mmCIF file of C-alpha atoms and ligand atoms in Angstrom:
data_model
loop_
_atom_site.group_PDB
_atom_site.id
_atom_site.type_symbol
_atom_site.label_atom_id
_atom_site.label_comp_id
_atom_site.label_asym_id
_atom_site.label_seq_id
_atom_site.Cartn_x
_atom_site.Cartn_y
_atom_site.Cartn_z
ATOM 1 C CA MET A 15 99.415 72.814 104.028
ATOM 2 C CA ASP A 16 97.465 71.649 107.078
ATOM 3 C CA HIS A 17 99.293 73.832 109.540
ATOM 4 C CA ILE A 18 98.823 76.775 107.238
ATOM 5 C CA GLN A 19 95.136 76.032 106.804
ATOM 6 C CA ALA A 20 94.908 75.954 110.588
ATOM 7 C CA LEU A 21 96.143 79.552 110.609
ATOM 8 C CA ILE A 22 93.141 80.599 108.536
ATOM 9 C CA ASP A 23 90.876 78.861 111.045
ATOM 10 C CA LYS A 24 92.672 80.616 113.861
ATOM 11 C CA LEU A 25 92.308 83.980 112.155
ATOM 12 C CA GLU A 26 88.605 83.332 111.738
ATOM 13 C CA ALA A 27 88.151 82.284 115.369
ATOM 14 C CA GLU A 28 90.379 84.809 117.094
ATOM 15 C CA SER A 29 90.660 87.628 114.545
ATOM 16 C CA ARG A 30 94.370 87.895 115.301
ATOM 17 C CA LEU A 31 97.646 86.226 114.338
ATOM 18 C CA SER A 32 101.183 86.840 115.518
ATOM 19 C CA ARG A 33 103.691 88.398 113.175
ATOM 20 C CA GLU A 34 105.347 85.023 112.568
ATOM 21 C CA GLU A 35 102.004 83.397 111.854
ATOM 22 C CA TRP A 36 101.101 86.082 109.346
ATOM 23 C CA ILE A 37 104.383 85.596 107.538
ATOM 24 C CA THR A 38 103.951 81.798 107.462
ATOM 25 C CA LEU A 39 100.434 82.171 106.114
ATOM 26 C CA ILE A 40 101.313 84.702 103.436
ATOM 27 C CA GLU A 41 104.443 82.895 102.296
ATOM 28 C CA GLY A 42 102.815 79.464 102.465
ATOM 29 C CA ARG A 43 99.736 80.316 100.391
ATOM 30 C CA SER A 44 98.697 78.073 97.481
ATOM 31 C CA PRO A 45 95.772 77.878 95.064
ATOM 32 C CA ASN A 46 94.035 75.253 97.222
ATOM 33 C CA LEU A 47 94.478 77.269 100.333
ATOM 34 C CA ALA A 48 93.158 80.345 98.529
ATOM 35 C CA GLU A 49 89.970 78.479 97.629
ATOM 36 C CA TYR A 50 89.554 77.430 101.252
ATOM 37 C CA LEU A 51 90.031 81.033 102.324
ATOM 38 C CA PHE A 52 87.672 82.527 99.724
ATOM 39 C CA GLU A 53 84.877 80.190 100.761
ATOM 40 C CA LYS A 54 85.118 81.461 104.295
ATOM 41 C CA ALA A 55 85.414 85.032 103.070
ATOM 42 C CA ARG A 56 82.227 84.695 101.021
ATOM 43 C CA LYS A 57 80.417 83.178 103.985
ATOM 44 C CA TRP A 58 81.199 86.261 106.109
ATOM 45 C CA GLN A 59 80.547 88.653 103.269
ATOM 46 C CA HIS A 60 77.055 87.157 102.913
ATOM 47 C CA ARG A 61 76.355 87.136 106.623
ATOM 48 C CA TYR A 62 77.038 90.833 106.907
ATOM 49 C CA TYR A 63 75.983 92.240 103.558
ATOM 50 C CA GLY A 64 74.194 89.489 101.634
ATOM 51 C CA ASN A 65 74.976 89.543 97.934
ATOM 52 C CA ASN A 66 75.029 93.347 97.878
ATOM 53 C CA VAL A 67 77.941 95.183 96.369
ATOM 54 C CA PHE A 68 77.878 98.891 97.111
ATOM 55 C CA ALA A 69 78.682 101.447 94.449
ATOM 56 C CA ARG A 70 80.539 104.620 95.356
ATOM 57 C CA GLY A 71 80.592 107.430 92.830
ATOM 58 C CA LEU A 72 84.160 108.601 92.563
ATOM 59 C CA ILE A 73 84.731 112.268 91.737
ATOM 60 C CA GLU A 74 88.393 112.967 91.059
ATOM 61 C CA PHE A 75 88.175 116.712 91.516
ATOM 62 C CA THR A 76 91.815 117.789 91.338
ATOM 63 C CA ASN A 77 95.035 116.174 90.217
ATOM 64 C CA TYR A 78 97.252 118.932 91.579
ATOM 65 C CA CYS A 79 99.362 117.544 94.406
ATOM 66 C CA LYS A 80 102.058 119.021 96.585
ATOM 67 C CA ASN A 81 103.464 115.582 97.345
ATOM 68 C CA ASP A 82 105.991 113.598 95.386
ATOM 69 C CA CYS A 83 105.297 109.944 96.219
ATOM 70 C CA TYR A 84 107.581 107.798 94.090
ATOM 71 C CA TYR A 85 104.820 105.491 92.831
ATOM 72 C CA CYS A 86 102.157 108.003 91.917
ATOM 73 C CA GLY A 87 101.476 109.334 88.430
ATOM 74 C CA ILE A 88 100.155 112.687 89.667
ATOM 75 C CA ARG A 89 103.206 113.383 91.845
ATOM 76 C CA ARG A 90 104.414 116.966 91.802
ATOM 77 C CA SER A 91 107.540 116.172 89.764
ATOM 78 C CA ASN A 92 105.675 114.529 86.916
ATOM 79 C CA LYS A 93 105.790 117.458 84.525
ATOM 80 C CA GLU A 94 103.963 115.452 81.855
ATOM 81 C CA ALA A 95 100.772 115.313 83.900
ATOM 82 C CA GLN A 96 98.105 117.659 82.578
ATOM 83 C CA ARG A 97 96.715 119.320 85.669
ATOM 84 C CA TYR A 98 93.069 120.174 86.241
ATOM 85 C CA ARG A 99 90.695 121.257 88.959
ATOM 86 C CA LEU A 100 86.929 120.872 88.873
ATOM 87 C CA THR A 101 84.833 123.829 89.970
ATOM 88 C CA LYS A 102 82.188 123.431 92.624
ATOM 89 C CA GLU A 103 79.596 123.586 89.843
ATOM 90 C CA GLN A 104 81.299 120.757 87.956
ATOM 91 C CA ILE A 105 81.419 118.677 91.132
ATOM 92 C CA MET A 106 77.696 119.264 91.658
ATOM 93 C CA GLU A 107 77.060 118.178 88.063
ATOM 94 C CA CYS A 108 78.810 114.884 88.797
ATOM 95 C CA CYS A 109 76.408 114.319 91.699
ATOM 96 C CA GLN A 110 73.466 115.265 89.494
ATOM 97 C CA ILE A 111 74.490 112.592 87.029
ATOM 98 C CA GLY A 112 75.235 110.050 89.737
ATOM 99 C CA TYR A 113 72.100 110.310 91.848
ATOM 100 C CA PRO A 114 69.607 109.038 89.254
ATOM 101 C CA LEU A 115 72.043 106.242 88.445
ATOM 102 C CA GLY A 116 71.588 105.027 92.006
ATOM 103 C CA PHE A 117 74.715 106.356 93.684
ATOM 104 C CA ARG A 118 74.145 107.167 97.352
ATOM 105 C CA THR A 119 77.779 107.804 98.210
ATOM 106 C CA PHE A 120 79.946 110.431 96.583
ATOM 107 C CA VAL A 121 83.691 110.148 97.060
ATOM 108 C CA LEU A 122 85.638 113.359 96.589
ATOM 109 C CA GLN A 123 89.173 112.320 95.849
ATOM 110 C CA GLY A 124 92.077 114.531 94.935
ATOM 111 C CA GLY A 125 95.741 115.241 95.282
ATOM 112 C CA GLU A 126 96.868 117.388 98.184
ATOM 113 C CA ASP A 127 95.930 120.617 96.438
ATOM 114 C CA GLY A 128 96.373 123.742 98.552
ATOM 115 C CA LYS A 129 94.268 125.792 96.129
ATOM 116 C CA PHE A 130 91.100 124.448 97.716
ATOM 117 C CA SER A 131 90.796 126.287 101.023
ATOM 118 C CA GLN A 132 89.259 124.731 104.108
ATOM 119 C CA GLU A 133 86.233 127.005 103.629
ATOM 120 C CA GLU A 134 85.786 125.975 100.008
ATOM 121 C CA LEU A 135 86.009 122.306 100.876
ATOM 122 C CA GLU A 136 83.517 122.682 103.712
ATOM 123 C CA ASP A 137 81.208 124.584 101.394
ATOM 124 C CA ILE A 138 81.368 121.801 98.785
ATOM 125 C CA VAL A 139 80.610 119.143 101.402
ATOM 126 C CA ARG A 140 77.739 121.183 102.836
ATOM 127 C CA THR A 141 76.229 121.821 99.422
ATOM 128 C CA ILE A 142 76.301 118.118 98.505
ATOM 129 C CA LYS A 143 74.715 117.181 101.839
ATOM 130 C CA ASP A 144 72.041 119.908 101.468
ATOM 131 C CA ASN A 145 71.122 118.737 97.992
ATOM 132 C CA TYR A 146 71.393 115.007 98.663
ATOM 133 C CA PRO A 147 70.581 114.465 102.338
ATOM 134 C CA ASP A 148 70.180 110.724 101.791
ATOM 135 C CA CYS A 149 73.723 110.384 100.463
ATOM 136 C CA ALA A 150 77.018 109.863 102.223
ATOM 137 C CA VAL A 151 80.014 112.043 101.403
ATOM 138 C CA THR A 152 83.441 110.450 101.538
ATOM 139 C CA LEU A 153 86.608 112.523 101.397
ATOM 140 C CA SER A 154 89.962 111.293 100.149
ATOM 141 C CA ILE A 155 92.200 114.334 100.172
ATOM 142 C CA GLY A 156 95.234 113.251 102.126
ATOM 143 C CA GLU A 157 96.936 114.300 105.315
ATOM 144 C CA ARG A 158 95.437 117.298 107.110
ATOM 145 C CA SER A 159 95.336 118.708 110.612
ATOM 146 C CA TYR A 160 92.937 117.493 113.295
ATOM 147 C CA GLU A 161 91.120 120.837 113.101
ATOM 148 C CA SER A 162 90.693 120.556 109.362
ATOM 149 C CA TYR A 163 89.330 117.002 109.617
ATOM 150 C CA LEU A 164 86.990 118.147 112.373
ATOM 151 C CA GLY A 165 85.711 121.106 110.352
ATOM 152 C CA LEU A 166 84.980 118.910 107.342
ATOM 153 C CA PHE A 167 83.198 116.396 109.555
ATOM 154 C CA GLN A 168 81.088 119.152 111.066
ATOM 155 C CA ALA A 169 80.295 120.346 107.548
ATOM 156 C CA GLY A 170 78.737 116.927 106.983
ATOM 157 C CA ALA A 171 81.414 114.580 105.630
ATOM 158 C CA ASP A 172 80.625 111.019 106.710
ATOM 159 C CA ARG A 173 83.672 109.032 105.696
ATOM 160 C CA TYR A 174 87.355 109.480 104.942
ATOM 161 C CA LEU A 175 89.795 107.357 102.965
ATOM 162 C CA LEU A 176 93.488 107.586 103.700
ATOM 163 C CA ARG A 177 95.517 104.527 102.839
ATOM 164 C CA HIS A 178 98.432 104.016 105.173
ATOM 165 C CA GLU A 179 100.333 102.604 102.123
ATOM 166 C CA THR A 180 102.700 100.529 104.305
ATOM 167 C CA ALA A 181 102.812 100.276 108.077
ATOM 168 C CA GLU A 182 106.572 99.772 108.279
ATOM 169 C CA GLY A 183 108.633 102.944 108.611
ATOM 170 C CA ASN A 184 111.619 102.004 106.439
ATOM 171 C CA HIS A 185 109.436 100.685 103.687
ATOM 172 C CA TYR A 186 107.383 103.879 103.915
ATOM 173 C CA SER A 187 110.588 105.825 103.284
ATOM 174 C CA ARG A 188 111.344 103.657 100.286
ATOM 175 C CA LEU A 189 108.031 104.745 98.739
ATOM 176 C CA HIS A 190 107.924 108.389 99.813
ATOM 177 C CA PRO A 191 110.267 111.372 99.848
ATOM 178 C CA PRO A 192 111.660 112.680 103.131
ATOM 179 C CA GLY A 193 109.091 114.703 105.055
ATOM 180 C CA LEU A 194 106.371 112.089 104.800
ATOM 181 C CA SER A 195 106.276 109.424 107.484
ATOM 182 C CA ALA A 196 104.315 106.320 108.359
ATOM 183 C CA GLU A 197 103.896 107.758 111.856
ATOM 184 C CA ASN A 198 102.170 110.904 110.675
ATOM 185 C CA ARG A 199 99.973 108.903 108.371
ATOM 186 C CA LYS A 200 98.879 106.652 111.227
ATOM 187 C CA GLN A 201 98.292 109.659 113.449
ATOM 188 C CA CYS A 202 95.952 111.123 110.817
ATOM 189 C CA LEU A 203 94.036 107.838 110.744
ATOM 190 C CA ARG A 204 93.644 107.822 114.514
ATOM 191 C CA HIS A 205 92.367 111.399 114.382
ATOM 192 C CA LEU A 206 89.829 110.512 111.714
ATOM 193 C CA LYS A 207 88.463 107.651 113.774
ATOM 194 C CA GLU A 208 88.403 109.707 116.927
ATOM 195 C CA ILE A 209 86.418 112.472 115.223
ATOM 196 C CA GLY A 210 83.829 109.920 114.160
ATOM 197 C CA TYR A 211 84.414 109.378 110.466
ATOM 198 C CA GLN A 212 83.808 105.953 108.986
ATOM 199 C CA THR A 213 87.470 105.551 108.245
ATOM 200 C CA GLY A 214 89.236 103.727 105.455
ATOM 201 C CA THR A 215 92.851 102.766 105.221
ATOM 202 C CA GLY A 216 94.733 100.388 102.931
ATOM 203 C CA PHE A 217 97.896 99.709 101.005
ATOM 204 C CA MET A 218 99.301 98.761 97.634
ATOM 205 C CA VAL A 219 100.087 95.109 97.037
ATOM 206 C CA GLY A 220 103.493 94.420 95.529
ATOM 207 C CA SER A 221 104.916 97.904 95.929
ATOM 208 C CA PRO A 222 108.684 97.992 95.373
ATOM 209 C CA GLY A 223 110.582 96.360 98.223
ATOM 210 C CA GLN A 224 107.481 94.932 99.898
ATOM 211 C CA THR A 225 107.998 91.634 101.766
ATOM 212 C CA ALA A 226 105.725 89.212 103.606
ATOM 213 C CA ALA A 227 106.998 90.768 106.829
ATOM 214 C CA HIS A 228 105.754 94.175 105.669
ATOM 215 C CA LEU A 229 102.376 92.696 104.797
ATOM 216 C CA ALA A 230 102.247 91.053 108.223
ATOM 217 C CA GLN A 231 102.745 94.473 109.734
ATOM 218 C CA ASP A 232 100.033 95.946 107.517
ATOM 219 C CA MET A 233 97.559 93.303 108.653
ATOM 220 C CA MET A 234 98.456 93.850 112.293
ATOM 221 C CA PHE A 235 98.160 97.597 111.954
ATOM 222 C CA ILE A 236 94.720 97.225 110.361
ATOM 223 C CA ARG A 237 93.653 94.887 113.174
ATOM 224 C CA GLU A 238 94.642 97.465 115.770
ATOM 225 C CA LEU A 239 93.110 100.432 113.966
ATOM 226 C CA GLU A 240 89.862 98.574 113.211
ATOM 227 C CA PRO A 241 88.929 100.745 110.269
ATOM 228 C CA HIS A 242 85.541 100.550 108.575
ATOM 229 C CA MET A 243 86.983 100.299 105.085
ATOM 230 C CA VAL A 244 90.200 98.916 103.637
ATOM 231 C CA GLY A 245 91.277 99.627 100.070
ATOM 232 C CA ILE A 246 93.957 97.396 98.629
ATOM 233 C CA GLY A 247 95.028 97.047 95.030
ATOM 234 C CA PRO A 248 98.080 95.955 93.106
ATOM 235 C CA PHE A 249 100.878 98.452 92.584
ATOM 236 C CA ILE A 250 101.052 99.295 88.874
ATOM 237 C CA PRO A 251 104.067 101.208 87.577
ATOM 238 C CA HIS A 252 103.490 104.599 85.987
ATOM 239 C CA HIS A 253 105.894 105.565 83.191
ATOM 240 C CA GLY A 254 106.466 109.087 84.501
ATOM 241 C CA THR A 255 107.631 108.106 88.003
ATOM 242 C CA PRO A 256 110.864 106.832 89.561
ATOM 243 C CA PHE A 257 109.202 103.401 89.778
ATOM 244 C CA ALA A 258 108.555 103.198 86.029
ATOM 245 C CA LYS A 259 110.712 100.102 85.639
ATOM 246 C CA GLU A 260 109.638 98.288 88.817
ATOM 247 C CA ALA A 261 107.531 95.134 88.738
ATOM 248 C CA GLY A 262 103.832 95.450 89.522
ATOM 249 C CA GLY A 263 101.809 93.592 92.156
ATOM 250 C CA THR A 264 99.893 90.407 91.291
ATOM 251 C CA VAL A 265 96.217 89.558 91.138
ATOM 252 C CA GLU A 266 96.873 86.366 93.049
ATOM 253 C CA LEU A 267 98.384 88.022 96.123
ATOM 254 C CA THR A 268 95.828 90.850 96.085
ATOM 255 C CA LEU A 269 92.965 88.348 96.128
ATOM 256 C CA PHE A 270 94.521 86.326 98.915
ATOM 257 C CA LEU A 271 94.895 89.452 101.052
ATOM 258 C CA LEU A 272 91.306 90.510 100.325
ATOM 259 C CA GLY A 273 90.171 87.115 101.605
ATOM 260 C CA LEU A 274 92.286 87.468 104.730
ATOM 261 C CA LEU A 275 90.897 90.936 105.422
ATOM 262 C CA ARG A 276 87.301 89.707 105.118
ATOM 263 C CA VAL A 277 87.935 86.827 107.515
ATOM 264 C CA MET A 278 89.843 88.995 110.005
ATOM 265 C CA LEU A 279 87.306 91.862 110.109
ATOM 266 C CA PRO A 280 84.130 90.416 108.565
ATOM 267 C CA GLY A 281 82.114 93.659 108.601
ATOM 268 C CA LEU A 282 84.625 95.578 106.487
ATOM 269 C CA LEU A 283 83.693 97.588 103.450
ATOM 270 C CA LEU A 284 86.215 96.253 101.012
ATOM 271 C CA PRO A 285 86.475 97.576 97.467
ATOM 272 C CA ALA A 286 87.372 95.538 94.420
ATOM 273 C CA THR A 287 89.583 98.308 93.122
ATOM 274 C CA THR A 288 90.055 99.809 89.698
ATOM 275 C CA SER A 289 93.724 98.808 89.807
ATOM 276 C CA LEU A 290 92.680 95.161 90.252
ATOM 277 C CA GLY A 291 90.392 95.573 87.233
ATOM 278 C CA THR A 292 93.272 97.127 85.325
ATOM 279 C CA ILE A 293 95.717 94.228 85.598
ATOM 280 C CA ASP A 294 93.058 91.569 84.970
ATOM 281 C CA PRO A 295 89.914 92.011 82.874
ATOM 282 C CA LYS A 296 88.009 89.955 85.455
ATOM 283 C CA GLY A 297 89.906 91.402 88.403
ATOM 284 C CA ARG A 298 86.984 93.130 90.079
ATOM 285 C CA GLU A 299 84.751 90.057 89.795
ATOM 286 C CA LYS A 300 87.519 87.936 91.261
ATOM 287 C CA GLY A 301 87.905 90.503 94.022
ATOM 288 C CA VAL A 302 84.218 90.242 94.922
ATOM 289 C CA GLN A 303 84.479 86.450 94.924
ATOM 290 C CA ALA A 304 87.426 86.742 97.305
ATOM 291 C CA GLY A 305 85.412 88.870 99.760
ATOM 292 C CA ALA A 306 85.196 92.424 98.391
ATOM 293 C CA ASN A 307 81.824 94.202 98.544
ATOM 294 C CA VAL A 308 82.359 97.700 97.153
ATOM 295 C CA VAL A 309 83.022 99.056 93.674
ATOM 296 C CA MET A 310 83.945 102.641 92.911
ATOM 297 C CA PRO A 311 83.028 103.623 89.378
ATOM 298 C CA ASN A 312 84.068 107.007 88.146
ATOM 299 C CA LEU A 313 81.715 109.994 88.030
ATOM 300 C CA SER A 314 84.332 112.517 86.932
ATOM 301 C CA PRO A 315 83.663 114.233 83.601
ATOM 302 C CA THR A 316 85.147 112.108 80.793
ATOM 303 C CA SER A 317 87.145 115.153 79.668
ATOM 304 C CA VAL A 318 89.413 114.868 82.734
ATOM 305 C CA ARG A 319 89.380 111.104 83.269
ATOM 306 C CA LYS A 320 92.636 110.300 81.544
ATOM 307 C CA LYS A 321 94.390 113.045 83.464
ATOM 308 C CA TYR A 322 93.835 111.398 86.831
ATOM 309 C CA GLU A 323 96.344 108.756 85.942
ATOM 310 C CA LEU A 324 97.880 107.328 89.089
ATOM 311 C CA TYR A 325 99.228 104.357 87.098
ATOM 312 C CA ASP A 326 99.437 103.258 83.454
ATOM 313 C CA ASN A 327 96.517 101.835 81.459
ATOM 314 C CA LYS A 328 93.849 102.699 84.024
ATOM 315 C CA ILE A 329 90.482 101.308 82.886
ATOM 316 C CA CYS A 330 87.212 103.188 82.386
ATOM 317 C CA THR A 331 88.774 106.476 81.336
ATOM 318 C CA GLY A 332 86.591 106.704 78.208
ATOM 319 C CA GLU A 333 83.282 105.422 79.528
ATOM 320 C CA GLU A 334 80.472 107.610 80.810
ATOM 321 C CA ALA A 335 79.317 107.088 84.395
ATOM 322 C CA ALA A 336 76.144 105.352 83.187
ATOM 323 C CA GLU A 337 78.141 102.921 81.065
ATOM 324 C CA CYS A 338 80.371 101.884 83.959
ATOM 325 C CA ARG A 339 77.399 101.539 86.239
ATOM 326 C CA ASP A 340 75.566 99.263 83.800
ATOM 327 C CA CYS A 341 78.722 97.360 82.971
ATOM 328 C CA LEU A 342 79.383 96.671 86.654
ATOM 329 C CA GLU A 343 75.803 95.679 87.312
ATOM 330 C CA LYS A 344 75.981 93.158 84.490
ATOM 331 C CA ARG A 345 79.359 91.818 85.575
ATOM 332 C CA LEU A 346 78.175 91.408 89.164
ATOM 333 C CA GLY A 347 74.917 89.826 88.074
ATOM 334 C CA LYS A 348 76.819 87.143 86.218
ATOM 335 C CA ILE A 349 78.534 86.048 89.408
ATOM 336 C CA GLY A 350 75.411 86.234 91.578
ATOM 337 C CA TYR A 351 75.775 89.663 93.164
ATOM 338 C CA ARG A 352 73.687 92.809 92.908
ATOM 339 C CA LEU A 353 74.720 96.430 92.688
ATOM 340 C CA ALA A 354 72.994 97.945 95.732
ATOM 341 C CA VAL A 355 71.287 101.333 95.668
ATOM 342 C CA SER A 356 71.929 102.425 99.234
ATOM 343 C CA ARG A 357 74.473 104.325 101.281
ATOM 344 C CA GLY A 358 76.098 101.061 102.237
ATOM 345 C CA ASP A 359 77.178 102.065 105.716
ATOM 346 C CA TYR A 360 79.485 99.964 107.842
ATOM 347 C CA LYS A 361 77.756 97.314 109.918
ATOM 348 C CA GLU A 362 78.783 96.419 113.422
ATOM 349 C CA GLU A 363 76.595 93.353 113.523
ATOM 350 C CA LYS A 364 76.185 90.430 111.228
ATOM 351 C CA LEU A 365 72.957 89.126 109.704
ATOM 352 C CA CYS A 366 71.953 90.732 106.516
ATOM 353 C CA THR A 367 68.422 92.153 106.399
ATOM 354 C CA MET A 368 68.723 93.887 103.026
HETATM 355 N N1 5AD B 26 99.652 101.777 91.459
HETATM 356 C C1 5AD B 26 98.626 101.366 92.221
HETATM 357 N N2 5AD B 26 98.029 102.151 93.130
HETATM 358 C C2 5AD B 26 98.473 103.411 93.258
HETATM 359 N N3 5AD B 26 98.095 104.403 94.066
HETATM 360 C C3 5AD B 26 98.853 105.486 93.797
HETATM 361 N N4 5AD B 26 99.731 105.205 92.827
HETATM 362 C C4 5AD B 26 99.522 103.918 92.464
HETATM 363 C C5 5AD B 26 100.128 103.038 91.528
HETATM 364 N N5 5AD B 26 101.144 103.430 90.754
HETATM 365 C C6 5AD B 26 97.098 104.231 95.119
HETATM 366 C C7 5AD B 26 97.648 104.670 96.473
HETATM 367 C C8 5AD B 26 96.723 105.813 96.864
HETATM 368 C C9 5AD B 26 95.471 105.513 96.067
HETATM 369 C C10 5AD B 26 94.577 106.671 95.828
HETATM 370 O O1 5AD B 26 95.965 104.999 94.852
HETATM 371 O O2 5AD B 26 97.537 103.602 97.407
HETATM 372 O O3 5AD B 26 96.448 105.867 98.237
HETATM 373 FE FE1 FES B 27 83.778 100.980 83.355
HETATM 374 FE FE2 FES B 27 83.126 98.319 82.810
HETATM 375 S S1 FES B 27 83.184 99.394 84.670
HETATM 376 S S2 FES B 27 83.479 100.001 81.439
#
């Protein structure tokens, strides 16, 4: 226990561990050690962001996808999925509902849907920024060319989420069909950072075949990339995918990794994800208490909510945006946090002044 605890201290002091040290730490974790870690994580969380948890309004604007990732419920081959696309007007309505609720970030997330042209996407970004100049726009629309990322940035997009999913090439191939590679994914992330986006990466916890060595590699990749945001959540099987019968990830390991991420890169924007809230009714609260400081309630019209089903039993598919917002505010209040009405940009420096 002591030598493992010392690894947490080392991570805090040096912000780096070797591959072997990561594996020892991840494999040697225990409930006591987790408590030790979470205390440190909360200390850093408070130094950078106080007790603020930032809300991002998630707009799932298309569930068409050209990709066929083995874990994902909206993969091309899932013929059961009922496909939809929101119009620009519907997307603007989501923002109209979200703004008075206090959202100052809109996240446009979708499958890799070729029907939206570069021009259309740029036009949507520009229109949101024109109408809501005090809001940030985050895109989460997959792998694209450097030029496309650049065009969207110039149209006003502030942030981009693209989880690397797993940093290890063979494991990447276990999760994705041929044609998709960890290398290309990482290249996209480097492009996004270079262009100037606040960039988010991340991975699923407990995806099929994942080992402590893979997680070590994920942590090391994140350390090198130095993203502004990292989204991690448990893998949850979806009945209409090749991974239907695989085991899901655990709350316990997800929380431990959230704590490690906060201690390694203390200024991170770190969501307590919907998938964490799906496998445990208190999952998001536990995530915040392990170091997370972002929540991403849904602003999509309730009529399409159930259709954006990446995994089974996803929560909040029936609730209106206002209900989720109030529910989260109450839940956070109970554990001593507040839902912040601000853009919630990444901070280079510690010391919370909010
Ligand atoms: N379980 C958990 N997370 C999933 N994602 C996709 N499918 C699943 C699943 N079955 C995650 C991926 C993707 C993000 C939008 O959702 O990490 O990047
Ligand atoms: Fe959606 Fe609680 S956050 S109902």
